[in-house]
Amino acid sequence: MKKAAGWAALKYVKKDSIVGIGTGSTVNHFINALETMKEQIKGVVSSSIASTERLKKIGIPVFNANEVAYLNIYVDGADEINPTNDMIKGGGTALTREKIVAAIAEQFICIIDDSKKVDVMGSFPLPVEVIPMARSYVGRELVKLGGDPCYREGCITDNGNIILDVHNLKIIDAKALENKINAIAGVVTVGLFANRGADVVLEGTLNGVIKS
Ligand code: 5RP
């Protein structure tokens, strides 16, 4: 189902464009698909060291985000997505760079298998990237918001920071929560993508890919 969703995203790739690339097992299928038209695109902007290595290995040019003013699409997966296309992301640790590349792009194409759709987000622990010296302070602030933060052991992000995974949240107003958590001193990024949600969702199911 992830493979079907990844390959379905290929039709959104425009010739001679630069494509925004996310991170994760579903995106890896999209990267495989993109290889089939690598001569027809200028290159990509990548959201993680892991995706960059994979892209370089197959000979797709990777541009620095600072060199690129416009991307027509950003293709990425999600850990949870609700009916209004708000997402939890960051299970694979790349949330900050994912948010940056998504912000540059006109359209966010979200590729998922059917396990990612939920009515209310929060069963998947919400990742928050935090400056290491702020870990305890941010943790206390997240408890005040009703969550149960858990330090992701042994995990250092591509930006040299740590991740707190916040359990036991029931996310009703995703935009408000995104803004509140982003406003805590020491938070680099929260893995809520609500102010900039998905524009197109391609969901791989047993009966094919459903677009919404
Ligand atoms: C990485 C992410 C991924 O998009 C998310 O974790 C989904 O991953 P997968 O496609 O492997 O299920 O946000 O930071």
Short mmCIF file of C-alpha atoms and ligand atoms in Angstrom, two decimals:
data_model
loop_
_atom_site.label_atom_id
_atom_site.label_comp_id
_atom_site.label_asym_id
_atom_site.label_seq_id
_atom_site.Cartn_x
_atom_site.Cartn_y
_atom_site.Cartn_z
CA MET A 1 0.00 0.00 0.00
CA LYS A 2 2.92 2.36 0.72
CA LYS A 3 4.46 1.42 -2.62
CA ALA A 4 1.20 2.10 -4.47
CA ALA A 5 0.88 5.52 -2.83
CA GLY A 6 4.53 6.37 -3.57
CA TRP A 7 4.25 5.49 -7.24
CA ALA A 8 0.91 7.33 -7.58
CA ALA A 9 2.67 10.58 -6.65
CA LEU A 10 4.81 10.39 -9.79
CA LYS A 11 2.09 11.94 -11.92
CA TYR A 12 2.37 15.21 -9.95
CA VAL A 13 6.02 15.64 -10.96
CA LYS A 14 6.45 18.29 -13.64
CA LYS A 15 9.16 18.12 -16.28
CA ASP A 16 12.18 20.39 -15.61
CA SER A 17 11.06 21.02 -12.05
CA ILE A 18 12.80 20.67 -8.69
CA VAL A 19 10.89 18.31 -6.39
CA GLY A 20 10.64 18.50 -2.59
CA ILE A 21 11.34 15.13 -1.01
CA GLY A 22 10.32 13.92 2.45
CA THR A 23 11.64 11.08 4.56
CA GLY A 24 10.53 7.57 5.45
CA SER A 25 9.62 4.18 4.05
CA THR A 26 6.73 5.49 1.92
CA VAL A 27 8.90 8.24 0.46
CA ASN A 28 11.55 5.64 -0.37
CA HIS A 29 9.02 4.12 -2.77
CA PHE A 30 8.46 7.56 -4.30
CA ILE A 31 12.23 7.96 -4.71
CA ASN A 32 12.33 4.62 -6.55
CA ALA A 33 9.54 5.87 -8.81
CA LEU A 34 11.31 9.19 -9.37
CA GLU A 35 14.40 7.36 -10.57
CA THR A 36 12.42 6.35 -13.67
CA MET A 37 12.13 10.00 -14.71
CA LYS A 38 15.37 11.39 -13.30
CA GLU A 39 16.50 12.67 -16.71
CA GLN A 40 13.34 14.79 -16.95
CA ILE A 41 13.70 16.77 -13.70
CA LYS A 42 16.31 19.31 -12.62
CA GLY A 43 16.70 17.69 -9.21
CA VAL A 44 15.30 17.75 -5.70
CA VAL A 45 15.45 19.44 -2.31
CA SER A 46 15.69 16.81 0.41
CA SER A 47 14.40 16.84 4.00
CA SER A 48 16.98 14.55 5.60
CA ILE A 49 20.46 13.11 5.37
CA ALA A 50 18.87 9.66 4.88
CA SER A 51 16.85 10.74 1.83
CA THR A 52 19.79 12.75 0.46
CA GLU A 53 22.06 9.71 0.56
CA ARG A 54 19.45 7.58 -1.21
CA LEU A 55 18.88 10.24 -3.89
CA LYS A 56 22.59 10.79 -4.54
CA LYS A 57 23.16 7.05 -4.85
CA ILE A 58 20.74 6.89 -7.77
CA GLY A 59 22.18 10.00 -9.41
CA ILE A 60 19.47 12.59 -8.70
CA PRO A 61 20.97 16.08 -8.08
CA VAL A 62 20.18 17.39 -4.58
CA PHE A 63 19.92 21.17 -4.22
CA ASN A 64 20.42 23.12 -1.00
CA ALA A 65 17.09 24.65 0.13
CA ASN A 66 18.75 28.08 0.16
CA GLU A 67 19.35 27.87 -3.58
CA VAL A 68 15.71 27.22 -4.44
CA ALA A 69 12.94 29.82 -4.25
CA TYR A 70 10.07 27.67 -5.50
CA LEU A 71 8.99 24.05 -5.47
CA ASN A 72 5.69 23.12 -7.06
CA ILE A 73 5.35 19.96 -4.97
CA TYR A 74 6.61 18.43 -1.74
CA VAL A 75 6.01 14.68 -1.41
CA ASP A 76 6.10 13.13 2.04
CA GLY A 77 4.43 10.57 4.29
CA ALA A 78 2.73 11.03 7.66
CA ASP A 79 2.36 9.20 10.95
CA GLU A 80 -1.28 10.24 11.39
CA ILE A 81 -3.65 12.33 9.30
CA ASN A 82 -7.16 13.52 10.24
CA PRO A 83 -10.17 14.29 8.01
CA THR A 84 -9.09 17.95 7.56
CA ASN A 85 -5.61 16.84 6.42
CA ASP A 86 -3.77 17.96 9.56
CA MET A 87 -0.86 15.60 10.19
CA ILE A 88 1.46 14.27 12.84
CA LYS A 89 4.93 13.79 11.38
CA GLY A 90 8.42 13.18 12.72
CA GLY A 91 8.30 9.49 13.56
CA GLY A 92 11.45 9.30 11.44
CA THR A 93 13.03 12.30 13.24
CA ALA A 94 13.12 14.64 10.21
CA LEU A 95 10.25 16.96 11.19
CA THR A 96 12.10 20.28 11.15
CA ARG A 97 13.63 19.93 7.70
CA GLU A 98 10.34 18.43 6.48
CA LYS A 99 8.50 21.54 7.65
CA ILE A 100 11.02 23.81 5.94
CA VAL A 101 10.84 22.04 2.57
CA ALA A 102 7.04 21.80 2.81
CA ALA A 103 6.89 25.56 3.45
CA ILE A 104 8.77 26.29 0.21
CA ALA A 105 6.39 24.13 -1.85
CA GLU A 106 3.10 25.16 -3.38
CA GLN A 107 1.45 21.74 -2.92
CA PHE A 108 2.00 19.15 -0.18
CA ILE A 109 1.30 15.68 -1.61
CA CYS A 110 0.90 13.28 1.33
CA ILE A 111 1.47 9.60 0.57
CA ILE A 112 0.20 7.08 3.10
CA ASP A 113 -1.05 3.57 3.58
CA ASP A 114 -4.49 3.15 5.09
CA SER A 115 -3.19 2.71 8.66
CA LYS A 116 -2.41 6.43 8.91
CA LYS A 117 -5.95 7.82 8.70
CA VAL A 118 -7.54 8.70 12.05
CA ASP A 119 -10.55 10.69 13.21
CA VAL A 120 -8.69 12.34 16.10
CA MET A 121 -4.89 12.55 16.20
CA GLY A 122 -2.86 11.68 19.28
CA SER A 123 -2.60 7.90 19.45
CA PHE A 124 0.75 8.30 17.68
CA PRO A 125 3.04 10.16 20.14
CA LEU A 126 3.61 13.73 18.93
CA PRO A 127 7.33 14.35 18.19
CA VAL A 128 8.85 17.66 19.31
CA GLU A 129 12.41 18.62 18.32
CA VAL A 130 14.08 20.42 21.24
CA ILE A 131 17.41 22.17 21.88
CA PRO A 132 19.21 19.75 24.28
CA MET A 133 19.62 22.26 27.18
CA ALA A 134 15.85 22.94 27.16
CA ARG A 135 14.79 19.29 27.48
CA SER A 136 13.53 19.42 31.09
CA TYR A 137 11.90 22.84 30.78
CA VAL A 138 10.09 21.93 27.57
CA GLY A 139 9.02 18.62 29.12
CA ARG A 140 7.40 20.46 32.05
CA GLU A 141 5.59 22.83 29.68
CA LEU A 142 4.29 19.90 27.62
CA VAL A 143 2.90 18.30 30.80
CA LYS A 144 1.00 21.57 31.46
CA LEU A 145 -0.59 21.13 28.01
CA GLY A 146 -1.90 17.71 29.07
CA GLY A 147 0.74 15.51 27.43
CA ASP A 148 3.11 12.90 28.70
CA PRO A 149 6.53 13.64 27.12
CA CYS A 150 9.03 10.87 26.70
CA TYR A 151 12.70 11.38 25.74
CA ARG A 152 13.54 9.46 22.53
CA GLU A 153 16.60 7.57 23.77
CA GLY A 154 19.72 7.64 21.61
CA CYS A 155 18.19 9.92 19.00
CA ILE A 156 19.99 13.03 17.72
CA THR A 157 18.33 14.85 14.83
CA ASP A 158 20.12 15.97 11.64
CA ASN A 159 20.24 19.40 13.33
CA GLY A 160 21.96 18.12 16.50
CA ASN A 161 18.89 18.28 18.74
CA ILE A 162 16.80 15.80 20.74
CA ILE A 163 13.22 14.56 20.35
CA LEU A 164 10.50 14.44 23.00
CA ASP A 165 7.58 12.18 22.01
CA VAL A 166 4.38 13.40 23.64
CA HIS A 167 1.97 10.62 24.58
CA ASN A 168 -1.69 10.72 25.61
CA LEU A 169 -2.79 13.80 23.69
CA LYS A 170 -6.20 14.05 22.06
CA ILE A 171 -5.65 16.68 19.39
CA ILE A 172 -8.89 18.52 18.66
CA ASP A 173 -7.58 21.96 17.61
CA ALA A 174 -4.36 21.04 15.80
CA LYS A 175 -3.52 24.58 14.63
CA ALA A 176 -3.83 26.04 18.13
CA LEU A 177 -1.72 23.25 19.64
CA GLU A 178 0.93 23.65 16.92
CA ASN A 179 1.19 27.36 17.71
CA LYS A 180 1.31 26.81 21.48
CA ILE A 181 4.06 24.19 21.35
CA ASN A 182 6.11 26.16 18.82
CA ALA A 183 5.99 29.14 21.22
CA ILE A 184 7.74 27.27 24.06
CA ALA A 185 11.35 28.47 24.46
CA GLY A 186 13.72 25.73 23.36
CA VAL A 187 11.30 24.07 20.96
CA VAL A 188 12.72 23.95 17.45
CA THR A 189 9.66 22.41 15.78
CA VAL A 190 6.59 20.42 16.74
CA GLY A 191 5.63 17.59 14.40
CA LEU A 192 2.11 18.93 13.93
CA PHE A 193 1.53 19.99 10.34
CA ALA A 194 -1.79 21.83 10.64
CA ASN A 195 -1.08 25.46 9.71
CA ARG A 196 0.41 23.92 6.60
CA GLY A 197 -1.43 20.64 6.11
CA ALA A 198 -1.61 18.33 3.11
CA ASP A 199 -3.17 19.60 -0.13
CA VAL A 200 -3.52 16.18 -1.76
CA VAL A 201 -3.63 12.83 0.02
CA LEU A 202 -2.83 9.63 -1.86
CA GLU A 203 -3.86 6.70 0.29
CA GLY A 204 -2.76 3.22 -0.70
CA THR A 205 -5.47 0.68 0.13
CA LEU A 206 -6.17 -2.95 -0.72
CA ASN A 207 -8.48 -1.63 -3.44
CA GLY A 208 -5.98 0.76 -5.02
CA VAL A 209 -4.97 4.36 -4.36
CA ILE A 210 -7.64 6.75 -3.13
CA LYS A 211 -7.09 10.47 -3.72
CA SER A 212 -8.61 13.06 -1.38
C1 5RP B 1 9.61 11.23 9.08
C2 5RP B 1 8.16 11.32 8.83
C3 5RP B 1 7.54 10.28 7.98
O1 5RP B 1 6.86 10.89 6.94
C4 5RP B 1 6.57 9.47 8.79
O2 5RP B 1 7.25 8.97 9.93
C5 5RP B 1 5.97 8.32 7.98
O3 5RP B 1 6.95 7.35 7.75
P1 5RP B 1 6.67 6.04 6.91
O4 5RP B 1 6.44 6.46 5.51
O5 5RP B 1 7.96 5.24 7.09
O6 5RP B 1 5.49 5.33 7.52
O7 5RP B 1 7.47 12.21 9.29
O8 5RP B 1 10.06 12.21 9.97
#
